[in-house]
Amino acid sequence: GAVVSQHPSRVICKSGTSVKIECRSLDFQATTMFWYRQFPKQSLMLMATSNEGSKATYEQGVEKDKFLINHASLTLSTLTVTSAHPEDSSFYICSAIKDRAMREQYFGPGTRLTVT
Amino acid sequence: GQSLEQPSEVTAVEGAIVQINCTYQTSGFYGLSWYQQHDGGAPTFLSYNALDGLEETGRFSSFLSRSDSYGYLLLQELQMKDSASYFCAVRAIDDKIIFGKGTRLHILP
């Protein structure tokens, strides 16, 4: 199989603080990981593409200084939401691919972030 | 720009067949995927078409016509558990995966 985990599943933080979300591929090495954001009843919006050992590629409109992505190894990518504000409250989902054929993305279970 | 169009909602009856269409306009095209997402959950992969034609996987089938920039997901023998959102997604240039806005499928008993 191909399992991707995310931690934490839910987090509540105060405005102005930072939150780190981890995404791990448990039984395979992920050449590339993606971070998405999803608002209620809306589609998945790609935030950034993360490749191991290199800088993440951010989508237009996504602040790279606010959403820090680190792809430390072939099985771990982290997203840090810095100086969080209530408008950052959302469902954050990561996905990983095994190879560049990219026939299938394996999604993590998501992290529900609530900023108060 | 890049866009995928799919209906926002579809309603069908348990046991019936439903088709969810997707048209796309993207910079480059390598394949069309379909994902299912239940409320509060993460998307799960259903199917992938890189070439024209029909791919069948159990009760679900997916079709692609590259010349028409069009595909569809066909769900047969609908079950209540199939109530979910369905997203089409295109792998486009620069290896980006672009998702449609999703189709919410309501199934009536």
mmCIF file of C-alpha atoms in Angstrom:
data_model
loop_
_atom_site.group_PDB
_atom_site.id
_atom_site.type_symbol
_atom_site.label_atom_id
_atom_site.label_comp_id
_atom_site.label_asym_id
_atom_site.label_seq_id
_atom_site.Cartn_x
_atom_site.Cartn_y
_atom_site.Cartn_z
ATOM 1 C CA GLY A 1 0.000 0.000 0.000
ATOM 2 C CA ALA A 2 0.860 3.651 0.162
ATOM 3 C CA VAL A 3 0.008 5.396 3.403
ATOM 4 C CA VAL A 4 0.456 9.054 4.176
ATOM 5 C CA SER A 5 -0.009 10.369 7.681
ATOM 6 C CA GLN A 6 -0.485 13.875 8.960
ATOM 7 C CA HIS A 7 -0.015 15.226 12.419
ATOM 8 C CA PRO A 8 -1.820 16.760 14.149
ATOM 9 C CA SER A 9 -5.285 15.950 12.843
ATOM 10 C CA ARG A 10 -6.759 18.966 14.591
ATOM 11 C CA VAL A 11 -5.145 22.012 16.126
ATOM 12 C CA ILE A 12 -6.473 25.152 17.728
ATOM 13 C CA CYS A 13 -4.081 28.022 18.200
ATOM 14 C CA LYS A 14 -4.205 31.647 19.164
ATOM 15 C CA SER A 15 -3.788 34.453 16.699
ATOM 16 C CA GLY A 16 -0.146 35.383 16.240
ATOM 17 C CA THR A 17 1.299 31.992 17.071
ATOM 18 C CA SER A 18 2.877 29.474 14.689
ATOM 19 C CA VAL A 19 1.719 25.964 13.948
ATOM 20 C CA LYS A 20 3.673 23.119 12.386
ATOM 21 C CA ILE A 21 1.975 20.341 10.457
ATOM 22 C CA GLU A 22 3.848 17.163 9.564
ATOM 23 C CA CYS A 23 3.253 14.983 6.551
ATOM 24 C CA ARG A 24 4.871 11.566 6.388
ATOM 25 C CA SER A 25 4.874 8.816 3.798
ATOM 26 C CA LEU A 26 4.900 5.691 5.940
ATOM 27 C CA ASP A 27 5.711 2.874 3.538
ATOM 28 C CA PHE A 28 7.294 4.535 0.546
ATOM 29 C CA GLN A 29 9.727 7.249 -0.362
ATOM 30 C CA ALA A 30 7.996 10.286 -1.767
ATOM 31 C CA THR A 31 9.866 12.135 -4.458
ATOM 32 C CA THR A 32 7.415 14.974 -4.278
ATOM 33 C CA MET A 33 4.847 16.127 -1.763
ATOM 34 C CA PHE A 34 2.097 18.654 -2.253
ATOM 35 C CA TRP A 35 0.332 20.900 0.223
ATOM 36 C CA TYR A 36 -3.282 21.842 -0.327
ATOM 37 C CA ARG A 37 -5.745 24.024 1.447
ATOM 38 C CA GLN A 38 -9.460 23.425 1.394
ATOM 39 C CA PHE A 39 -12.243 25.655 2.665
ATOM 40 C CA PRO A 40 -15.621 24.116 3.530
ATOM 41 C CA LYS A 41 -17.472 22.764 0.506
ATOM 42 C CA GLN A 42 -14.781 24.033 -1.830
ATOM 43 C CA SER A 43 -12.091 22.468 -3.949
ATOM 44 C CA LEU A 44 -8.520 21.712 -3.040
ATOM 45 C CA MET A 45 -6.247 24.627 -3.738
ATOM 46 C CA LEU A 46 -2.621 23.752 -4.342
ATOM 47 C CA MET A 47 -0.396 25.853 -2.115
ATOM 48 C CA ALA A 48 3.037 24.504 -2.906
ATOM 49 C CA THR A 49 5.044 21.639 -4.333
ATOM 50 C CA SER A 50 7.756 20.241 -2.103
ATOM 51 C CA ASN A 51 10.739 18.253 -3.365
ATOM 52 C CA GLU A 52 13.205 16.623 -1.011
ATOM 53 C CA GLY A 53 16.357 18.647 -0.592
ATOM 54 C CA SER A 54 15.224 21.679 -2.520
ATOM 55 C CA LYS A 55 13.132 24.758 -1.951
ATOM 56 C CA ALA A 56 9.400 24.451 -2.276
ATOM 57 C CA THR A 57 7.648 25.908 -5.286
ATOM 58 C CA TYR A 58 4.762 28.090 -4.193
ATOM 59 C CA GLU A 59 1.631 28.818 -6.171
ATOM 60 C CA GLN A 60 0.781 32.352 -7.092
ATOM 61 C CA GLY A 61 -0.787 34.204 -4.203
ATOM 62 C CA VAL A 62 0.653 31.957 -1.495
ATOM 63 C CA GLU A 63 2.995 33.800 0.851
ATOM 64 C CA LYS A 64 6.171 31.778 1.194
ATOM 65 C CA ASP A 65 7.212 33.645 4.326
ATOM 66 C CA LYS A 66 3.925 32.829 5.985
ATOM 67 C CA PHE A 67 3.664 29.203 4.928
ATOM 68 C CA LEU A 68 7.091 27.697 5.470
ATOM 69 C CA ILE A 69 7.657 24.320 3.885
ATOM 70 C CA ASN A 70 10.576 22.056 4.677
ATOM 71 C CA HIS A 71 11.074 18.726 2.932
ATOM 72 C CA ALA A 72 13.740 17.262 5.167
ATOM 73 C CA SER A 73 13.739 13.714 3.850
ATOM 74 C CA LEU A 74 12.052 11.464 1.314
ATOM 75 C CA THR A 75 9.400 10.620 3.892
ATOM 76 C CA LEU A 76 8.773 13.900 5.696
ATOM 77 C CA SER A 77 7.552 17.337 4.738
ATOM 78 C CA THR A 78 6.427 20.005 7.166
ATOM 79 C CA LEU A 79 4.228 23.048 6.738
ATOM 80 C CA THR A 80 4.553 25.814 9.307
ATOM 81 C CA VAL A 81 1.874 28.482 9.402
ATOM 82 C CA THR A 82 3.605 31.473 10.920
ATOM 83 C CA SER A 83 1.862 34.282 12.761
ATOM 84 C CA ALA A 84 -1.479 32.611 12.221
ATOM 85 C CA HIS A 85 -4.636 34.650 11.848
ATOM 86 C CA PRO A 86 -8.301 33.573 11.913
ATOM 87 C CA GLU A 87 -8.440 33.714 8.112
ATOM 88 C CA ASP A 88 -5.804 30.952 8.035
ATOM 89 C CA SER A 89 -8.332 28.608 9.610
ATOM 90 C CA SER A 90 -8.824 25.839 7.073
ATOM 91 C CA PHE A 91 -8.326 22.177 6.256
ATOM 92 C CA TYR A 92 -4.745 21.526 5.200
ATOM 93 C CA ILE A 93 -4.046 18.350 3.267
ATOM 94 C CA CYS A 94 -0.772 16.951 2.032
ATOM 95 C CA SER A 95 -0.263 14.405 -0.669
ATOM 96 C CA ALA A 96 2.691 12.419 -1.913
ATOM 97 C CA ILE A 97 3.672 10.679 -5.087
ATOM 98 C CA LYS A 98 5.926 7.674 -5.469
ATOM 99 C CA ASP A 99 7.425 8.605 -8.787
ATOM 100 C CA ARG A 100 7.225 11.202 -11.477
ATOM 101 C CA ALA A 101 4.721 9.177 -13.461
ATOM 102 C CA MET A 102 2.294 10.645 -10.925
ATOM 103 C CA ARG A 103 -0.533 8.413 -11.868
ATOM 104 C CA GLU A 104 -1.864 8.622 -8.335
ATOM 105 C CA GLN A 105 -1.479 10.970 -5.443
ATOM 106 C CA TYR A 106 -1.703 9.543 -1.952
ATOM 107 C CA PHE A 107 -3.397 11.943 0.405
ATOM 108 C CA GLY A 108 -2.908 12.368 4.102
ATOM 109 C CA PRO A 109 -5.979 12.526 6.342
ATOM 110 C CA GLY A 110 -5.732 16.306 6.643
ATOM 111 C CA THR A 111 -5.257 18.771 9.479
ATOM 112 C CA ARG A 112 -8.082 20.998 10.643
ATOM 113 C CA LEU A 113 -6.554 24.299 11.802
ATOM 114 C CA THR A 114 -8.623 26.736 13.818
ATOM 115 C CA VAL A 115 -7.098 30.075 14.739
ATOM 116 C CA THR A 116 -8.892 31.943 17.509
ATOM 117 C CA GLY B 1 -5.671 30.337 -17.422
ATOM 118 C CA GLN B 2 -6.234 26.805 -16.318
ATOM 119 C CA SER B 3 -9.642 25.541 -15.415
ATOM 120 C CA LEU B 4 -11.693 22.438 -14.939
ATOM 121 C CA GLU B 5 -15.470 22.543 -15.119
ATOM 122 C CA GLN B 6 -17.747 20.016 -13.495
ATOM 123 C CA PRO B 7 -21.315 20.268 -12.203
ATOM 124 C CA SER B 8 -21.608 21.491 -8.635
ATOM 125 C CA GLU B 9 -24.265 18.977 -7.623
ATOM 126 C CA VAL B 10 -25.881 15.833 -8.952
ATOM 127 C CA THR B 11 -28.736 13.836 -7.446
ATOM 128 C CA ALA B 12 -29.502 10.216 -8.227
ATOM 129 C CA VAL B 13 -31.438 7.289 -6.814
ATOM 130 C CA GLU B 14 -29.917 4.305 -5.042
ATOM 131 C CA GLY B 15 -29.233 1.509 -7.510
ATOM 132 C CA ALA B 16 -29.168 3.842 -10.502
ATOM 133 C CA ILE B 17 -26.331 5.026 -12.727
ATOM 134 C CA VAL B 18 -24.895 8.528 -12.679
ATOM 135 C CA GLN B 19 -22.371 10.298 -14.877
ATOM 136 C CA ILE B 20 -20.265 13.230 -13.727
ATOM 137 C CA ASN B 21 -18.716 15.240 -16.533
ATOM 138 C CA CYS B 22 -15.512 17.225 -16.533
ATOM 139 C CA THR B 23 -14.147 19.560 -19.169
ATOM 140 C CA TYR B 24 -10.715 21.037 -18.843
ATOM 141 C CA GLN B 25 -8.529 23.772 -20.220
ATOM 142 C CA THR B 26 -4.936 23.501 -19.053
ATOM 143 C CA SER B 27 -1.375 24.258 -20.072
ATOM 144 C CA GLY B 28 -0.249 20.818 -21.047
ATOM 145 C CA PHE B 29 -2.069 17.603 -20.299
ATOM 146 C CA TYR B 30 -0.739 14.296 -19.088
ATOM 147 C CA GLY B 31 -3.796 12.673 -17.634
ATOM 148 C CA LEU B 32 -7.184 13.027 -15.963
ATOM 149 C CA SER B 33 -7.806 11.644 -12.493
ATOM 150 C CA TRP B 34 -10.876 11.279 -10.346
ATOM 151 C CA TYR B 35 -10.974 11.484 -6.563
ATOM 152 C CA GLN B 36 -13.716 10.857 -4.028
ATOM 153 C CA GLN B 37 -13.972 12.844 -0.812
ATOM 154 C CA HIS B 38 -16.406 12.257 2.013
ATOM 155 C CA ASP B 39 -17.224 15.130 4.355
ATOM 156 C CA GLY B 40 -14.371 15.727 6.770
ATOM 157 C CA GLY B 41 -12.119 13.230 5.051
ATOM 158 C CA ALA B 42 -9.231 13.319 2.631
ATOM 159 C CA PRO B 43 -9.573 12.622 -1.080
ATOM 160 C CA THR B 44 -9.114 9.047 -2.220
ATOM 161 C CA PHE B 45 -7.994 8.058 -5.676
ATOM 162 C CA LEU B 46 -10.574 6.463 -7.968
ATOM 163 C CA SER B 47 -9.188 6.357 -11.478
ATOM 164 C CA TYR B 48 -6.767 7.767 -14.007
ATOM 165 C CA ASN B 49 -6.959 8.152 -17.794
ATOM 166 C CA ALA B 50 -3.962 9.126 -19.857
ATOM 167 C CA LEU B 51 -5.296 7.838 -23.171
ATOM 168 C CA ASP B 52 -8.667 8.103 -24.868
ATOM 169 C CA GLY B 53 -11.233 5.546 -23.913
ATOM 170 C CA LEU B 54 -12.957 3.920 -21.019
ATOM 171 C CA GLU B 55 -11.283 2.538 -17.909
ATOM 172 C CA GLU B 56 -13.390 0.281 -15.714
ATOM 173 C CA THR B 57 -12.780 -0.461 -12.061
ATOM 174 C CA GLY B 58 -15.639 -2.316 -10.479
ATOM 175 C CA ARG B 59 -18.729 -0.123 -10.234
ATOM 176 C CA PHE B 60 -16.764 2.934 -11.332
ATOM 177 C CA SER B 61 -15.654 3.729 -14.866
ATOM 178 C CA SER B 62 -13.873 6.746 -16.251
ATOM 179 C CA PHE B 63 -13.726 8.020 -19.797
ATOM 180 C CA LEU B 64 -11.430 10.434 -21.567
ATOM 181 C CA SER B 65 -11.506 12.202 -24.913
ATOM 182 C CA ARG B 66 -8.349 14.244 -25.315
ATOM 183 C CA SER B 67 -9.505 15.843 -28.555
ATOM 184 C CA ASP B 68 -12.591 17.182 -26.756
ATOM 185 C CA SER B 69 -10.750 17.996 -23.502
ATOM 186 C CA TYR B 70 -13.510 16.053 -21.793
ATOM 187 C CA GLY B 71 -13.909 13.187 -19.447
ATOM 188 C CA TYR B 72 -16.496 11.651 -17.189
ATOM 189 C CA LEU B 73 -16.853 9.409 -14.206
ATOM 190 C CA LEU B 74 -19.592 6.808 -14.359
ATOM 191 C CA LEU B 75 -20.913 5.285 -11.165
ATOM 192 C CA GLN B 76 -23.133 2.230 -11.451
ATOM 193 C CA GLU B 77 -25.367 0.449 -8.950
ATOM 194 C CA LEU B 78 -25.275 3.469 -6.704
ATOM 195 C CA GLN B 79 -25.083 2.873 -2.977
ATOM 196 C CA MET B 80 -25.794 5.311 -0.172
ATOM 197 C CA LYS B 81 -22.105 5.248 0.761
ATOM 198 C CA ASP B 82 -21.319 6.778 -2.635
ATOM 199 C CA SER B 83 -22.731 10.083 -1.375
ATOM 200 C CA ALA B 84 -19.644 12.279 -1.450
ATOM 201 C CA SER B 85 -17.873 14.932 -3.457
ATOM 202 C CA TYR B 86 -16.097 13.877 -6.616
ATOM 203 C CA PHE B 87 -13.211 15.854 -8.056
ATOM 204 C CA CYS B 88 -11.655 15.614 -11.457
ATOM 205 C CA ALA B 89 -7.990 16.590 -11.597
ATOM 206 C CA VAL B 90 -5.561 17.186 -14.409
ATOM 207 C CA ARG B 91 -1.821 16.720 -14.335
ATOM 208 C CA ALA B 92 -0.680 19.729 -16.304
ATOM 209 C CA ILE B 93 2.558 21.448 -17.176
ATOM 210 C CA ASP B 94 5.263 21.601 -14.502
ATOM 211 C CA ASP B 95 3.742 18.475 -12.981
ATOM 212 C CA LYS B 96 1.038 20.487 -11.262
ATOM 213 C CA ILE B 97 -2.174 18.739 -10.348
ATOM 214 C CA ILE B 98 -5.149 21.019 -10.855
ATOM 215 C CA PHE B 99 -8.451 20.087 -9.242
ATOM 216 C CA GLY B 100 -11.947 20.924 -10.380
ATOM 217 C CA LYS B 101 -14.351 22.509 -7.924
ATOM 218 C CA GLY B 102 -15.974 19.194 -7.170
ATOM 219 C CA THR B 103 -19.374 17.647 -7.733
ATOM 220 C CA ARG B 104 -21.464 16.861 -4.699
ATOM 221 C CA LEU B 105 -23.371 13.628 -5.307
ATOM 222 C CA HIS B 106 -26.626 13.191 -3.389
ATOM 223 C CA ILE B 107 -28.166 9.744 -3.400
ATOM 224 C CA LEU B 108 -31.813 9.255 -2.590
ATOM 225 C CA PRO B 109 -33.121 5.988 -1.139
#
